[in-house]
Amino acid sequence: MMFTVRLPYKKAILILSSIILSILLFVTCMNDKKTAEVVIRNQEGEQFAGSATCVQCHKDITSKHLQTAHYLTSRKTAAEYFKGSFESGKNSVPYTTDQRVAMEKRDADFYQVEYVHGEEITGRRMDIIIGSGAMGQSFLSWKNNQLSQLPVTWFAAAKQWSNSPGYPNTVIFNRPITSRCLECHTSYATVLSTPGAEPEKFDRHQIIYGVDCEKCHGPAAKHVAFQAENPSVTTAKHIINPARLSRQQNLDLCASCHGGRLEKTRPSFAFEPGDHLADFFKLDTAAPDPQKIDVHGNQYGLLRASKCFKNSQTLTCNICHNSHENERGKTAIFSQRCMSCHSPAHNNFCKMATKIGPSINTNCIDCHMPVKPSRAIAVYLPGQNFPAAALIRSHFISIYPEETTRVTEFIQRTK
Ligand code: HEC
Ligand code: HEC
Ligand code: HEC
Ligand code: HEC
Ligand code: HEC
Ligand code: HEC
Ligand code: HEC
């Protein structure tokens, strides 16, 4: 009993002292200009707390979140994050017989260097990595307050460095990075230039890397301060839980990045969880056509075209996806989520069930959500007529006869 009484008190002391420590650290940092801690506020003036603070009270969620593709989708460069090799012989992309770009480590930094006839022409530092690496990694470089994308990207499908997607086959070092690119791949970036002015300028000390907690829950400094000052309060204040939003608000949060190419009507980073997408982007109101939508980055468009979505009142991304965990490849878990709506008990189970047998329970998706080659994350390798493309799960849930034949044959062979 003593224990349960003392625990909250101890916890409060612990939290208070760690907050005092943070403040002390903060003050020390402010005195040392080099590592000055910055306070980041969004366009409404709401202050971010940073996911490092969430761990004190949401330990489980935070530690799992660090493994997700969301968290890992943008980072400052560090040796251990690169998927591609810097070893001589594996670190070079030929453009013509005389011209190549090499990936090189120089002192503590990493560069992309253009050579013509073996002579160095241009070299730019890789400052930011975009992409968890499940499909690929692209690299951004700072020059003053501007960011450009570097010519070479690493492609998982080909397991090699190659010319970046959408580039003509020439070496381009200065393709400007827009706030929209950062809006999908970071949580927040302070844009210094006036809306519409190009190329855009950013404050390099005010970027929250990764799709982090506060992208989906809103800026949380007030929540952190309130809960820390009131440790006996067990309900939350000043924070958004998507579970309490409407279905459309929930979908719009995910669709702000998973809704394909949307034309914005308000400045980037203005959209916040709980907002309606239509107030920030020109929406495509035409009935979605699964044949036309690229599987790259438009899970919302494809899902919306599916019968599961159209004929249910409740289906959102969150019914199948747990936003706090890396569940990539866990086919059996996803199939259980299908079966929360489709089961023999509900009388709407798969018509193939008896034919397939019990293994059906562990894999609905290879037949009904097959992987399709992305048109956007694809690369033509030298001497090949077909692009090596990232394979992406189609979110058009449907009946695919070809995949059914393939999967049925596979099940028969492995029985
Ligand atoms: C000092 C402790 C503390 C810190 C730090 C903290 N939280 Fe919380 N949070 C709580 C408590 C207490 C609750 C209410 C109980 C619960 O849902 O776990 C809560 C609830 C939540 C909820 C659910 C809200 C709801 O209405 O259901 C979210 C989302 C959340 N916190 C996000 C965050 C994020 C993001 C951070 C870091 C930026 C953070 N919290 C930092 C204490 C904290
Ligand atoms: C990609 C969006 C996304 C990110 C990133 C994210 N969350 Fe959540 N979070 C959600 C959604 C969606 C829910 C509601 C889940 C549901 O429907 O029950 C949620 C629910 C919660 C809750 C309520 C309790 C619970 O378990 O459902 C807490 C607390 C929370 N999140 C904390 C965090 C913290 C802390 C981080 C960062 C370490 C984080 N979240 C990152 C989307 C996100
Ligand atoms: C700020 C933009 C943004 C928001 C908001 C966002 N995502 Fe993402 N999401 C991404 C990006 C970018 C990736 C690709 C990450 C990578 O691999 O580099 C991604 C990847 C994913 C993946 C693949 C994970 C994996 O392991 O490969 C899932 C699933 C996903 N998102 C679901 C959601 C859901 C559900 C929501 C809404 C609750 C959501 N996302 C909100 C940007 C976002
Ligand atoms: C509208 C949101 C959006 C914009 C804008 C966007 N991306 Fe993405 N990106 C995504 C999503 C979502 C994924 C996950 C793959 C998918 O669903 O197609 C992704 C995947 C990627 C990947 C592969 C990550 C992995 O899984 O390993 C790279 C690299 C990438 N994007 C780079 C960029 C760069 C560089 C820009 C800007 C020039 C950019 N993206 C603009 C949403 C976006
Ligand atoms: C929220 C409930 C829900 C979830 C979760 C769900 N579905 Fe559905 N699904 C439906 C509804 C409702 C229909 C339409 C049934 C009807 O009206 O005949 C449907 C229809 C289908 C159809 C028929 C499609 C067609 O074009 O004829 C297939 C196949 C299907 N679902 C497979 C799946 C798979 C596989 C999953 C998991 C990845 C899944 N569903 C998850 C509710 C759901
Ligand atoms: C009916 C279930 C279901 C729903 C609803 C759903 N997904 Fe998925 N999603 C899946 C499955 C299954 C996978 C494949 C997971 C794997 O194999 O790792 C997947 C994969 C993904 C991926 C990774 C794509 C890839 O191939 O790498 C992204 C991104 C994603 N989902 C985003 C979303 C978003 C955003 C929504 C809402 C608009 C959504 N999903 C709704 C079942 C669903
Ligand atoms: C080997 C491929 C395969 C697998 C695995 C599979 N299905 Fe199917 N499913 C089909 C085919 C083909 C049909 C259409 C059958 C017909 O109309 O005779 C179908 C039909 C359906 C339907 C529509 C039923 C109706 O009444 O029209 C639903 C719902 C469904 N499947 C859900 C699931 C779920 C849930 C799983 C996993 C538990 C699953 N399927 C696994 C191939 C598959």
XYZ file of C-alpha atoms and ligand atoms in Angstrom:
716
model
C 0.000 0.000 0.000
C 2.770 2.376 0.986
C 4.117 1.854 -2.454
C 1.000 2.851 -4.359
C 0.634 5.933 -2.203
C 4.198 7.030 -2.618
C 4.542 6.350 -6.297
C 2.670 9.366 -7.729
C 4.553 11.638 -5.326
C 7.890 10.176 -6.401
C 6.836 10.467 -10.020
C 5.938 14.126 -9.522
C 9.319 14.831 -7.928
C 11.006 12.998 -10.775
C 9.104 14.955 -13.404
C 9.628 18.277 -11.638
C 13.339 17.676 -11.247
C 13.735 16.643 -14.854
C 11.904 19.795 -15.912
C 14.150 21.911 -13.675
C 17.119 20.110 -15.188
C 15.830 20.868 -18.712
C 15.466 24.528 -17.773
C 18.991 24.600 -16.333
C 20.313 22.922 -19.463
C 18.326 25.338 -21.562
C 19.780 28.334 -19.750
C 23.303 26.923 -20.044
C 22.713 26.369 -23.731
C 21.464 29.906 -24.192
C 24.771 31.135 -22.795
C 26.672 28.988 -25.218
C 25.640 30.470 -28.565
C 26.947 27.528 -30.599
C 24.397 25.071 -29.262
C 21.682 27.589 -28.408
C 18.394 25.728 -27.810
C 15.643 27.233 -29.918
C 12.019 27.622 -29.106
C 9.916 26.702 -32.128
C 6.417 28.107 -32.570
C 3.984 27.463 -35.398
C 2.312 30.184 -37.489
C -0.367 30.612 -34.788
C 2.321 31.197 -32.151
C 1.717 27.838 -30.447
C 4.896 26.392 -28.975
C 6.282 22.924 -29.702
C 7.724 20.823 -26.874
C 9.671 18.261 -28.922
C 9.152 14.490 -28.661
C 12.088 14.188 -26.237
C 9.784 15.605 -23.553
C 6.927 13.124 -24.192
C 9.024 10.171 -23.049
C 8.728 11.223 -19.388
C 5.020 10.438 -19.323
C 4.388 8.364 -22.482
C 7.387 6.050 -22.367
C 5.959 3.103 -24.294
C 4.505 5.065 -27.187
C 7.625 7.197 -27.526
C 10.096 4.317 -27.589
C 8.057 2.448 -30.226
C 7.555 5.589 -32.266
C 11.333 5.964 -32.679
C 11.280 2.812 -34.873
C 8.628 4.073 -37.297
C 9.153 5.196 -40.885
C 7.414 8.435 -39.847
C 10.008 9.290 -37.222
C 12.870 8.259 -39.527
C 11.660 10.048 -42.651
C 13.971 13.049 -42.235
C 17.147 13.508 -40.252
C 20.303 15.524 -40.108
C 23.007 13.508 -41.803
C 24.972 10.993 -39.710
C 27.124 8.068 -40.860
C 24.841 5.393 -39.389
C 21.726 6.581 -41.293
C 23.038 6.030 -44.828
C 21.766 2.965 -46.671
C 24.159 3.423 -49.607
C 27.880 2.685 -49.631
C 30.777 5.180 -49.606
C 33.292 2.465 -50.472
C 35.347 3.108 -53.568
C 33.883 1.128 -56.488
C 30.342 1.288 -55.008
C 30.065 5.027 -54.456
C 29.758 6.409 -57.958
C 27.007 7.080 -60.534
C 28.083 7.455 -64.189
C 26.188 10.090 -66.235
C 28.229 9.946 -69.458
C 31.487 8.149 -70.252
C 33.441 11.175 -68.935
C 31.142 12.434 -66.203
C 30.201 10.922 -62.858
C 29.014 11.852 -59.359
C 30.734 10.221 -56.390
C 29.565 9.968 -52.771
C 32.526 10.830 -50.542
C 33.238 11.157 -46.833
C 35.488 14.132 -46.117
C 36.455 14.623 -42.478
C 33.195 14.429 -40.540
C 30.976 15.303 -43.529
C 29.471 13.589 -46.561
C 29.514 15.029 -50.076
C 28.220 14.447 -53.586
C 31.024 15.382 -55.959
C 30.826 15.806 -59.736
C 33.863 14.750 -61.797
C 34.415 15.426 -65.511
C 37.412 13.621 -67.044
C 38.442 12.776 -63.498
C 38.585 16.411 -62.457
C 36.444 17.726 -59.600
C 33.867 20.268 -60.831
C 31.364 20.761 -57.979
C 30.944 19.289 -54.513
C 27.959 19.812 -52.186
C 27.530 18.570 -48.648
C 24.654 16.207 -47.857
C 23.047 17.973 -44.868
C 19.636 16.313 -44.582
C 18.488 12.774 -45.404
C 14.902 12.386 -46.668
C 13.415 8.874 -46.489
C 13.530 6.076 -43.918
C 15.191 3.982 -46.622
C 12.381 1.420 -46.927
C 12.103 2.689 -50.522
C 14.897 5.180 -50.860
C 16.864 8.137 -49.532
C 17.280 11.567 -51.122
C 19.639 14.270 -49.892
C 19.284 17.997 -49.314
C 22.041 20.583 -49.066
C 22.083 24.033 -47.451
C 23.365 27.161 -49.147
C 22.660 30.191 -46.941
C 18.975 29.793 -46.118
C 18.060 27.763 -49.173
C 17.826 24.025 -49.607
C 18.434 22.123 -52.801
C 18.035 18.456 -53.615
C 21.256 16.733 -54.697
C 21.506 14.787 -57.959
C 21.961 11.290 -56.533
C 19.347 9.262 -54.610
C 19.703 5.790 -53.111
C 17.045 3.341 -54.364
C 16.095 0.334 -52.256
C 14.472 -1.490 -55.228
C 17.780 -1.432 -57.134
C 19.952 -1.446 -53.964
C 22.111 1.274 -55.480
C 22.795 4.974 -55.953
C 21.173 6.504 -59.006
C 20.033 9.742 -60.613
C 17.206 11.263 -58.507
C 13.611 10.575 -59.637
C 12.098 13.067 -62.058
C 15.536 14.382 -63.106
C 16.708 14.429 -66.728
C 19.921 12.450 -67.140
C 22.187 15.422 -66.400
C 23.903 16.416 -63.178
C 21.732 18.991 -61.372
C 22.856 20.365 -58.015
C 20.448 23.230 -57.543
C 16.892 21.897 -57.742
C 15.209 24.033 -55.049
C 13.366 22.326 -52.216
C 9.901 23.703 -51.515
C 8.078 23.996 -48.220
C 5.581 21.425 -49.532
C 8.367 18.816 -49.708
C 9.256 19.578 -46.075
C 5.583 19.713 -45.092
C 5.212 16.004 -45.915
C 8.617 14.862 -44.659
C 9.170 16.964 -41.514
C 6.899 18.045 -38.651
C 7.602 21.736 -38.905
C 9.940 24.172 -40.622
C 9.996 27.945 -40.171
C 9.712 29.505 -43.626
C 11.503 32.870 -43.785
C 10.428 33.990 -47.255
C 7.015 35.511 -47.948
C 4.433 33.003 -49.231
C 4.739 32.525 -52.987
C 8.305 33.893 -53.216
C 10.741 31.437 -54.800
C 13.173 29.921 -54.097
C 11.936 29.614 -50.526
C 14.142 30.314 -47.514
C 14.117 28.377 -44.246
C 15.544 28.823 -40.754
C 17.873 25.841 -40.444
C 17.679 25.936 -36.621
C 13.892 25.737 -36.683
C 13.118 22.414 -38.289
C 11.455 19.559 -36.424
C 12.699 16.479 -38.253
C 10.590 13.382 -38.858
C 6.797 13.042 -38.811
C 6.808 13.411 -35.064
C 4.232 13.351 -32.224
C 3.257 16.986 -32.586
C 2.476 16.652 -36.314
C -0.499 14.451 -35.401
C -1.267 15.867 -31.938
C -0.515 19.567 -32.416
C 2.085 21.734 -30.654
C 2.262 20.398 -27.092
C 4.258 22.804 -24.885
C 1.069 23.860 -23.052
C 0.044 20.220 -22.519
C 3.478 19.350 -21.117
C 3.496 22.358 -18.783
C -0.036 21.663 -17.549
C 0.447 17.933 -16.903
C 3.809 18.557 -15.210
C 2.325 21.173 -12.879
C -0.696 18.971 -12.132
C 0.648 15.446 -11.711
C -2.482 14.336 -9.870
C -4.666 15.156 -12.889
C -4.993 11.991 -14.937
C -6.992 13.453 -17.809
C -5.326 15.351 -20.595
C -5.511 19.070 -21.365
C -4.298 21.168 -24.313
C -3.688 18.267 -26.685
C -5.485 16.736 -29.666
C -6.309 13.043 -29.712
C -7.364 12.080 -33.273
C -9.581 9.363 -31.786
C -11.906 12.178 -30.649
C -12.050 13.902 -34.049
C -14.693 13.229 -36.687
C -14.067 10.559 -39.322
C -13.366 13.207 -41.958
C -10.977 15.175 -39.717
C -9.145 11.928 -39.006
C -8.868 11.101 -42.680
C -7.834 14.656 -43.525
C -4.907 14.514 -41.089
C -3.446 11.488 -42.874
C -4.508 12.751 -46.315
C -2.592 16.014 -45.839
C 0.473 13.891 -46.695
C -1.068 10.709 -48.136
C -3.492 12.409 -50.537
C -1.120 12.711 -53.491
C -0.294 15.956 -55.220
C -2.609 18.581 -53.766
C -2.436 22.201 -54.769
C -2.241 24.366 -51.668
C -4.372 27.462 -51.150
C -2.760 28.503 -47.825
C 0.902 28.640 -46.752
C 2.619 25.333 -46.030
C 2.489 24.186 -42.371
C -0.753 26.125 -41.776
C -2.772 22.871 -41.716
C -3.074 21.357 -38.226
C -4.717 18.194 -36.880
C -8.455 18.789 -36.604
C -8.503 21.098 -39.622
C -10.399 20.369 -42.821
C -8.224 19.687 -45.824
C -10.618 21.563 -48.111
C -9.781 24.826 -46.301
C -6.077 24.456 -47.170
C -5.885 22.628 -50.510
C -7.741 22.486 -53.794
C -9.351 19.092 -53.536
C -9.863 16.740 -56.405
C -13.630 16.362 -56.272
C -13.877 14.026 -59.276
C -14.701 10.418 -58.428
C -11.306 8.775 -57.843
C -10.202 6.495 -60.676
C -7.960 3.697 -59.393
C -6.486 3.216 -62.874
C -5.224 6.793 -62.923
C -4.041 7.374 -59.374
C -0.384 6.599 -58.864
C 0.105 4.321 -55.915
C 2.852 6.703 -54.796
C 1.669 8.706 -51.843
C -2.063 8.584 -52.538
C -3.422 5.938 -50.197
C -6.379 8.202 -49.418
C -7.509 8.486 -53.050
C -7.282 4.746 -53.581
C -8.989 3.844 -50.319
C -11.844 6.233 -51.074
C -12.526 4.360 -54.310
C -12.854 1.005 -52.466
C -16.149 -0.615 -51.494
C -14.876 -1.120 -47.925
C -14.667 2.639 -47.588
C -17.770 3.615 -49.547
C -20.068 1.107 -47.855
C -18.933 1.541 -44.257
C -19.471 4.507 -41.939
C -16.404 3.946 -39.828
C -13.401 2.948 -41.930
C -10.419 5.280 -41.403
C -6.686 4.730 -41.790
C -6.451 4.113 -38.043
C -8.632 0.992 -38.156
C -5.821 -0.780 -40.008
C -2.794 1.279 -38.922
C -1.383 1.810 -35.451
C 0.392 5.144 -35.850
C 2.820 4.501 -32.994
C 4.351 1.255 -34.204
C 6.371 -0.046 -37.085
C 4.133 -2.841 -38.364
C 5.642 -3.131 -41.816
C 5.355 -6.680 -43.173
C 3.167 -7.936 -40.289
C 0.623 -9.430 -42.670
C -1.166 -11.539 -40.058
C -1.900 -8.495 -37.857
C -3.376 -6.594 -40.810
C -5.523 -9.602 -41.762
C -6.970 -9.674 -38.236
C -8.018 -6.055 -38.779
C -9.820 -7.014 -42.022
C -11.552 -9.736 -40.063
C -12.885 -7.232 -37.550
C -15.403 -6.437 -40.336
C -15.283 -9.560 -42.518
C -15.818 -12.868 -40.771
C -17.972 -15.974 -41.058
C -19.892 -14.649 -38.021
C -20.691 -11.388 -39.843
C -21.743 -13.474 -42.822
C -19.598 -11.456 -45.225
C -16.410 -13.501 -45.245
C -14.256 -14.269 -48.258
C -15.955 -16.522 -50.823
C -12.609 -18.302 -51.306
C -12.340 -19.323 -47.649
C -13.111 -23.052 -48.019
C -10.913 -23.350 -51.098
C -7.932 -21.649 -49.419
C -8.203 -23.258 -46.003
C -7.004 -21.940 -42.646
C -3.993 -20.055 -44.066
C -6.497 -17.443 -45.277
C -6.603 -15.989 -41.757
C -3.019 -14.785 -41.984
C -3.011 -13.144 -45.393
C -5.921 -11.253 -46.921
C -3.784 -8.556 -48.414
C -1.697 -10.220 -51.133
C -4.969 -10.993 -52.965
C -6.983 -7.873 -52.110
C -4.310 -5.164 -51.687
C -1.519 -6.330 -54.011
C 1.762 -4.440 -54.360
C 2.068 -2.358 -57.532
C 5.102 -0.589 -58.976
C 5.279 3.115 -58.149
C 5.610 5.464 -61.103
C 7.235 8.139 -58.942
C 9.792 6.132 -56.937
C 11.355 4.420 -59.943
C 14.658 4.520 -61.760
C 15.949 3.435 -65.196
C 19.237 1.646 -64.653
C 21.808 1.783 -67.466
C 20.995 -0.712 -70.236
C 17.517 -1.620 -68.942
C 14.187 -1.038 -70.661
C 12.046 -1.333 -67.558
C 12.423 0.879 -64.529
C 13.353 -0.607 -61.160
C 10.418 0.644 -59.090
C 9.477 0.639 -55.426
C 6.566 -1.743 -54.894
C 3.745 -0.085 -53.002
C 0.595 -1.625 -51.513
C -2.431 -0.579 -53.467
C -5.123 0.840 -51.182
C -7.773 0.095 -53.783
C -9.204 -2.915 -51.913
C -10.783 -5.110 -54.553
C -10.845 -8.510 -56.284
C -7.754 -9.102 -58.419
C -8.017 -12.339 -60.474
C -4.299 -12.424 -61.459
C -3.078 -12.066 -57.891
C -5.613 -14.670 -56.757
C -4.173 -17.200 -59.226
C -0.625 -16.391 -58.161
C -1.350 -16.612 -54.435
C -3.496 -19.779 -54.787
C -0.686 -21.494 -56.718
C 1.800 -20.419 -54.082
C -0.386 -21.814 -51.276
C -0.760 -25.128 -53.166
C 3.012 -25.405 -53.738
C 3.895 -24.720 -50.108
C 1.224 -26.979 -48.581
C 4.172 15.531 -17.410
C 3.555 14.420 -18.043
C 3.238 14.508 -19.524
C 4.061 14.882 -20.551
C 5.498 15.388 -20.483
C 3.309 14.660 -21.765
N 2.053 14.182 -21.483
Fe 0.626 13.665 -22.779
N -0.617 13.112 -21.259
C -0.292 13.171 -19.922
C -1.417 12.686 -19.117
C -1.461 12.554 -17.611
C -2.430 12.347 -20.047
C -3.807 11.767 -19.727
C -3.715 10.286 -19.490
C -3.388 9.550 -20.770
O -4.171 9.626 -21.713
O -2.310 8.926 -20.799
C -1.882 12.603 -21.380
C -2.565 12.369 -22.556
C -2.057 12.602 -23.827
C -2.769 12.338 -25.047
C -4.206 11.805 -25.169
C -5.164 12.933 -25.047
C -6.599 12.531 -24.978
O -7.430 13.437 -25.021
O -6.902 11.322 -24.912
C -1.945 12.694 -26.064
C -2.267 12.616 -27.555
C -0.701 13.148 -25.486
N -0.808 13.093 -24.110
C 0.384 13.586 -26.212
C 1.568 14.033 -25.660
C 2.703 14.465 -26.431
C 2.763 14.494 -27.948
C 3.685 14.807 -25.546
C 5.068 15.352 -25.845
C 5.146 16.514 -26.691
C 3.132 14.618 -24.211
N 1.853 14.150 -24.328
C 3.825 14.883 -23.032
C 0.901 13.607 -19.381
C 1.978 14.067 -20.116
C 1.079 9.682 -37.681
C 0.350 10.309 -36.612
C 0.770 10.105 -35.180
C 2.015 10.278 -34.628
C 3.298 10.635 -35.333
C 1.857 10.066 -33.212
N 0.560 9.764 -32.919
Fe -0.246 9.493 -31.055
N -2.042 9.027 -31.892
C -2.325 9.073 -33.231
C -3.676 8.613 -33.465
C -4.353 8.477 -34.815
C -4.207 8.297 -32.194
C -5.590 7.750 -31.881
C -5.569 6.267 -32.043
C -6.952 5.699 -31.952
O -7.701 5.835 -32.894
O -7.250 5.154 -30.889
C -3.171 8.597 -31.210
C -3.314 8.453 -29.837
C -2.346 8.844 -28.894
C -2.518 8.820 -27.443
C -3.762 8.397 -26.706
C -3.602 7.045 -26.096
C -3.531 5.956 -27.097
O -2.638 5.101 -26.936
O -4.339 5.912 -28.053
C -1.332 9.247 -26.898
C -1.013 9.376 -25.425
C -0.421 9.544 -28.006
N -1.074 9.287 -29.182
C 0.865 10.014 -27.846
C 1.785 10.142 -28.882
C 3.190 10.424 -28.686
C 3.842 10.676 -27.360
C 3.769 10.427 -29.927
C 5.239 10.585 -30.296
C 6.183 9.771 -29.559
C 2.705 10.175 -30.897
N 1.541 9.988 -30.223
C 2.884 10.153 -32.287
C -1.498 9.491 -34.241
C -0.139 9.767 -34.097
C 3.429 15.109 -42.256
C 3.055 14.166 -43.259
C 2.412 12.882 -42.822
C 1.272 12.704 -42.049
C 0.410 13.775 -41.394
C 1.040 11.290 -42.019
N 2.018 10.627 -42.723
Fe 2.214 8.632 -42.960
N 3.962 8.868 -43.962
C 4.482 10.085 -44.340
C 5.724 9.879 -45.052
C 6.626 10.947 -45.629
C 5.940 8.479 -45.085
C 7.129 7.751 -45.699
C 8.160 7.558 -44.617
C 9.449 6.960 -45.118
O 9.522 5.733 -45.315
O 10.414 7.721 -45.262
C 4.801 7.878 -44.381
C 4.639 6.506 -44.185
C 3.483 5.944 -43.672
C 3.248 4.520 -43.558
C 4.216 3.411 -43.965
C 4.964 2.942 -42.760
C 6.061 1.961 -43.050
O 6.429 1.229 -42.118
O 6.588 1.942 -44.160
C 1.991 4.362 -43.028
C 1.280 3.051 -42.738
C 1.457 5.692 -42.789
N 2.394 6.624 -43.177
C 0.200 5.946 -42.259
C -0.237 7.202 -41.841
C -1.469 7.429 -41.129
C -2.460 6.360 -40.758
C -1.543 8.768 -40.892
C -2.638 9.537 -40.170
C -2.870 9.139 -38.795
C -0.347 9.373 -41.444
N 0.417 8.384 -42.013
C -0.039 10.709 -41.372
C 3.951 11.326 -44.071
C 2.859 11.565 -43.249
C 2.190 15.158 -50.547
C 3.194 14.694 -49.644
C 4.601 14.446 -50.169
C 5.430 15.339 -50.801
C 5.129 16.771 -51.234
C 6.692 14.662 -50.970
N 6.608 13.385 -50.473
Fe 8.101 11.994 -50.492
N 6.793 10.598 -49.769
C 5.504 10.859 -49.363
C 4.888 9.613 -48.919
C 3.468 9.468 -48.405
C 5.865 8.597 -49.066
C 5.720 7.113 -48.737
C 5.666 6.295 -49.998
C 4.334 6.346 -50.677
O 3.295 6.238 -50.055
O 4.324 6.511 -51.908
C 7.056 9.271 -49.603
C 8.246 8.629 -49.898
C 9.438 9.279 -50.209
C 10.736 8.649 -50.267
C 11.006 7.162 -50.001
C 11.044 6.959 -48.503
C 11.178 5.516 -48.041
O 10.142 4.875 -47.779
O 12.296 5.019 -47.924
C 11.659 9.631 -50.570
C 13.163 9.470 -50.711
C 10.912 10.870 -50.718
N 9.566 10.605 -50.503
C 11.488 12.091 -51.022
C 10.761 13.253 -51.244
C 11.355 14.533 -51.593
C 12.846 14.801 -51.734
C 10.315 15.419 -51.748
C 10.364 16.890 -52.159
C 11.159 17.224 -53.286
C 9.086 14.687 -51.484
N 9.393 13.386 -51.172
C 7.818 15.243 -51.518
C 4.863 12.072 -49.359
C 5.354 13.214 -49.971
C -14.723 -1.057 -41.224
C -15.080 -2.334 -41.798
C -14.191 -2.914 -42.895
C -12.860 -3.243 -42.815
C -11.891 -3.030 -41.660
C -12.541 -3.906 -44.063
N -13.632 -3.931 -44.887
Fe -13.771 -4.847 -46.685
N -15.669 -4.181 -46.925
C -16.398 -3.526 -45.941
C -17.724 -3.238 -46.462
C -18.843 -2.534 -45.707
C -17.734 -3.742 -47.788
C -18.870 -3.700 -48.776
C -19.688 -4.935 -48.636
C -20.937 -4.807 -49.427
O -21.563 -3.772 -49.336
O -21.228 -5.766 -50.127
C -16.449 -4.344 -48.033
C -16.087 -4.973 -49.216
C -14.939 -5.733 -49.389
C -14.599 -6.527 -50.560
C -15.428 -6.658 -51.824
C -14.852 -5.672 -52.791
C -15.483 -5.655 -54.146
O -15.018 -4.786 -54.918
O -16.396 -6.419 -54.426
C -13.396 -7.100 -50.341
C -12.632 -8.004 -51.268
C -12.957 -6.663 -49.025
N -13.902 -5.837 -48.479
C -11.753 -7.031 -48.446
C -11.234 -6.449 -47.291
C -9.887 -6.663 -46.811
C -8.880 -7.585 -47.466
C -9.742 -5.912 -45.684
C -8.483 -5.720 -44.861
C -7.301 -5.276 -45.580
C -11.015 -5.249 -45.439
N -11.874 -5.582 -46.446
C -11.269 -4.409 -44.347
C -15.966 -3.175 -44.678
C -14.673 -3.349 -44.205
C -8.288 -1.959 -44.689
C -7.008 -1.770 -44.079
C -6.214 -0.526 -44.428
C -6.667 0.772 -44.411
C -8.060 1.279 -44.090
C -5.529 1.590 -44.720
N -4.421 0.808 -44.914
Fe -2.534 1.454 -45.333
N -1.881 -0.460 -45.470
C -2.652 -1.569 -45.208
C -1.845 -2.758 -45.403
C -2.321 -4.178 -45.216
C -0.555 -2.308 -45.793
C 0.671 -3.162 -46.097
C 1.440 -3.332 -44.822
C 2.702 -4.141 -44.999
O 2.725 -5.095 -45.758
O 3.662 -3.815 -44.325
C -0.615 -0.856 -45.818
C 0.466 -0.047 -46.127
C 0.434 1.346 -46.083
C 1.542 2.209 -46.417
C 2.905 1.765 -46.871
C 2.864 1.583 -48.365
C 3.924 0.634 -48.846
O 3.629 -0.224 -49.667
O 5.056 0.742 -48.383
C 1.114 3.502 -46.269
C 1.911 4.740 -46.546
C -0.268 3.436 -45.832
N -0.638 2.120 -45.742
C -1.048 4.547 -45.542
C -2.409 4.500 -45.309
C -3.253 5.672 -45.172
C -2.778 7.095 -45.219
C -4.534 5.227 -44.991
C -5.789 6.048 -44.891
C -6.084 6.927 -46.028
C -4.483 3.785 -44.995
N -3.192 3.379 -45.189
C -5.584 2.960 -44.802
C -3.976 -1.595 -44.834
C -4.799 -0.487 -44.736
C -6.048 -16.409 -52.712
C -6.609 -15.080 -52.786
C -7.520 -14.615 -51.684
C -7.254 -14.535 -50.333
C -6.023 -15.018 -49.603
C -8.383 -13.882 -49.739
N -9.319 -13.594 -50.700
Fe -11.107 -12.672 -50.396
N -11.661 -13.062 -52.329
C -10.829 -13.599 -53.293
C -11.592 -13.737 -54.531
C -11.070 -14.261 -55.850
C -12.898 -13.274 -54.248
C -14.110 -13.265 -55.193
C -14.743 -14.644 -55.080
C -16.070 -14.787 -55.813
O -16.742 -13.770 -56.049
O -16.402 -15.926 -56.103
C -12.899 -12.844 -52.871
C -13.987 -12.267 -52.234
C -13.913 -11.614 -51.015
C -14.953 -10.787 -50.443
C -16.277 -10.423 -51.087
C -17.293 -11.413 -50.600
C -18.650 -11.183 -51.238
O -19.613 -11.512 -50.579
O -18.700 -10.701 -52.381
C -14.509 -10.353 -49.221
C -15.259 -9.461 -48.248
C -13.207 -10.944 -49.030
N -12.864 -11.678 -50.132
C -12.429 -10.744 -47.894
C -11.259 -11.436 -47.634
C -10.596 -11.444 -46.349
C -11.077 -10.686 -45.140
C -9.505 -12.270 -46.479
C -8.511 -12.653 -45.390
C -9.120 -13.231 -44.190
C -9.473 -12.740 -47.854
N -10.551 -12.227 -48.515
C -8.483 -13.571 -48.391
C -9.488 -13.942 -53.127
C -8.831 -14.041 -51.904
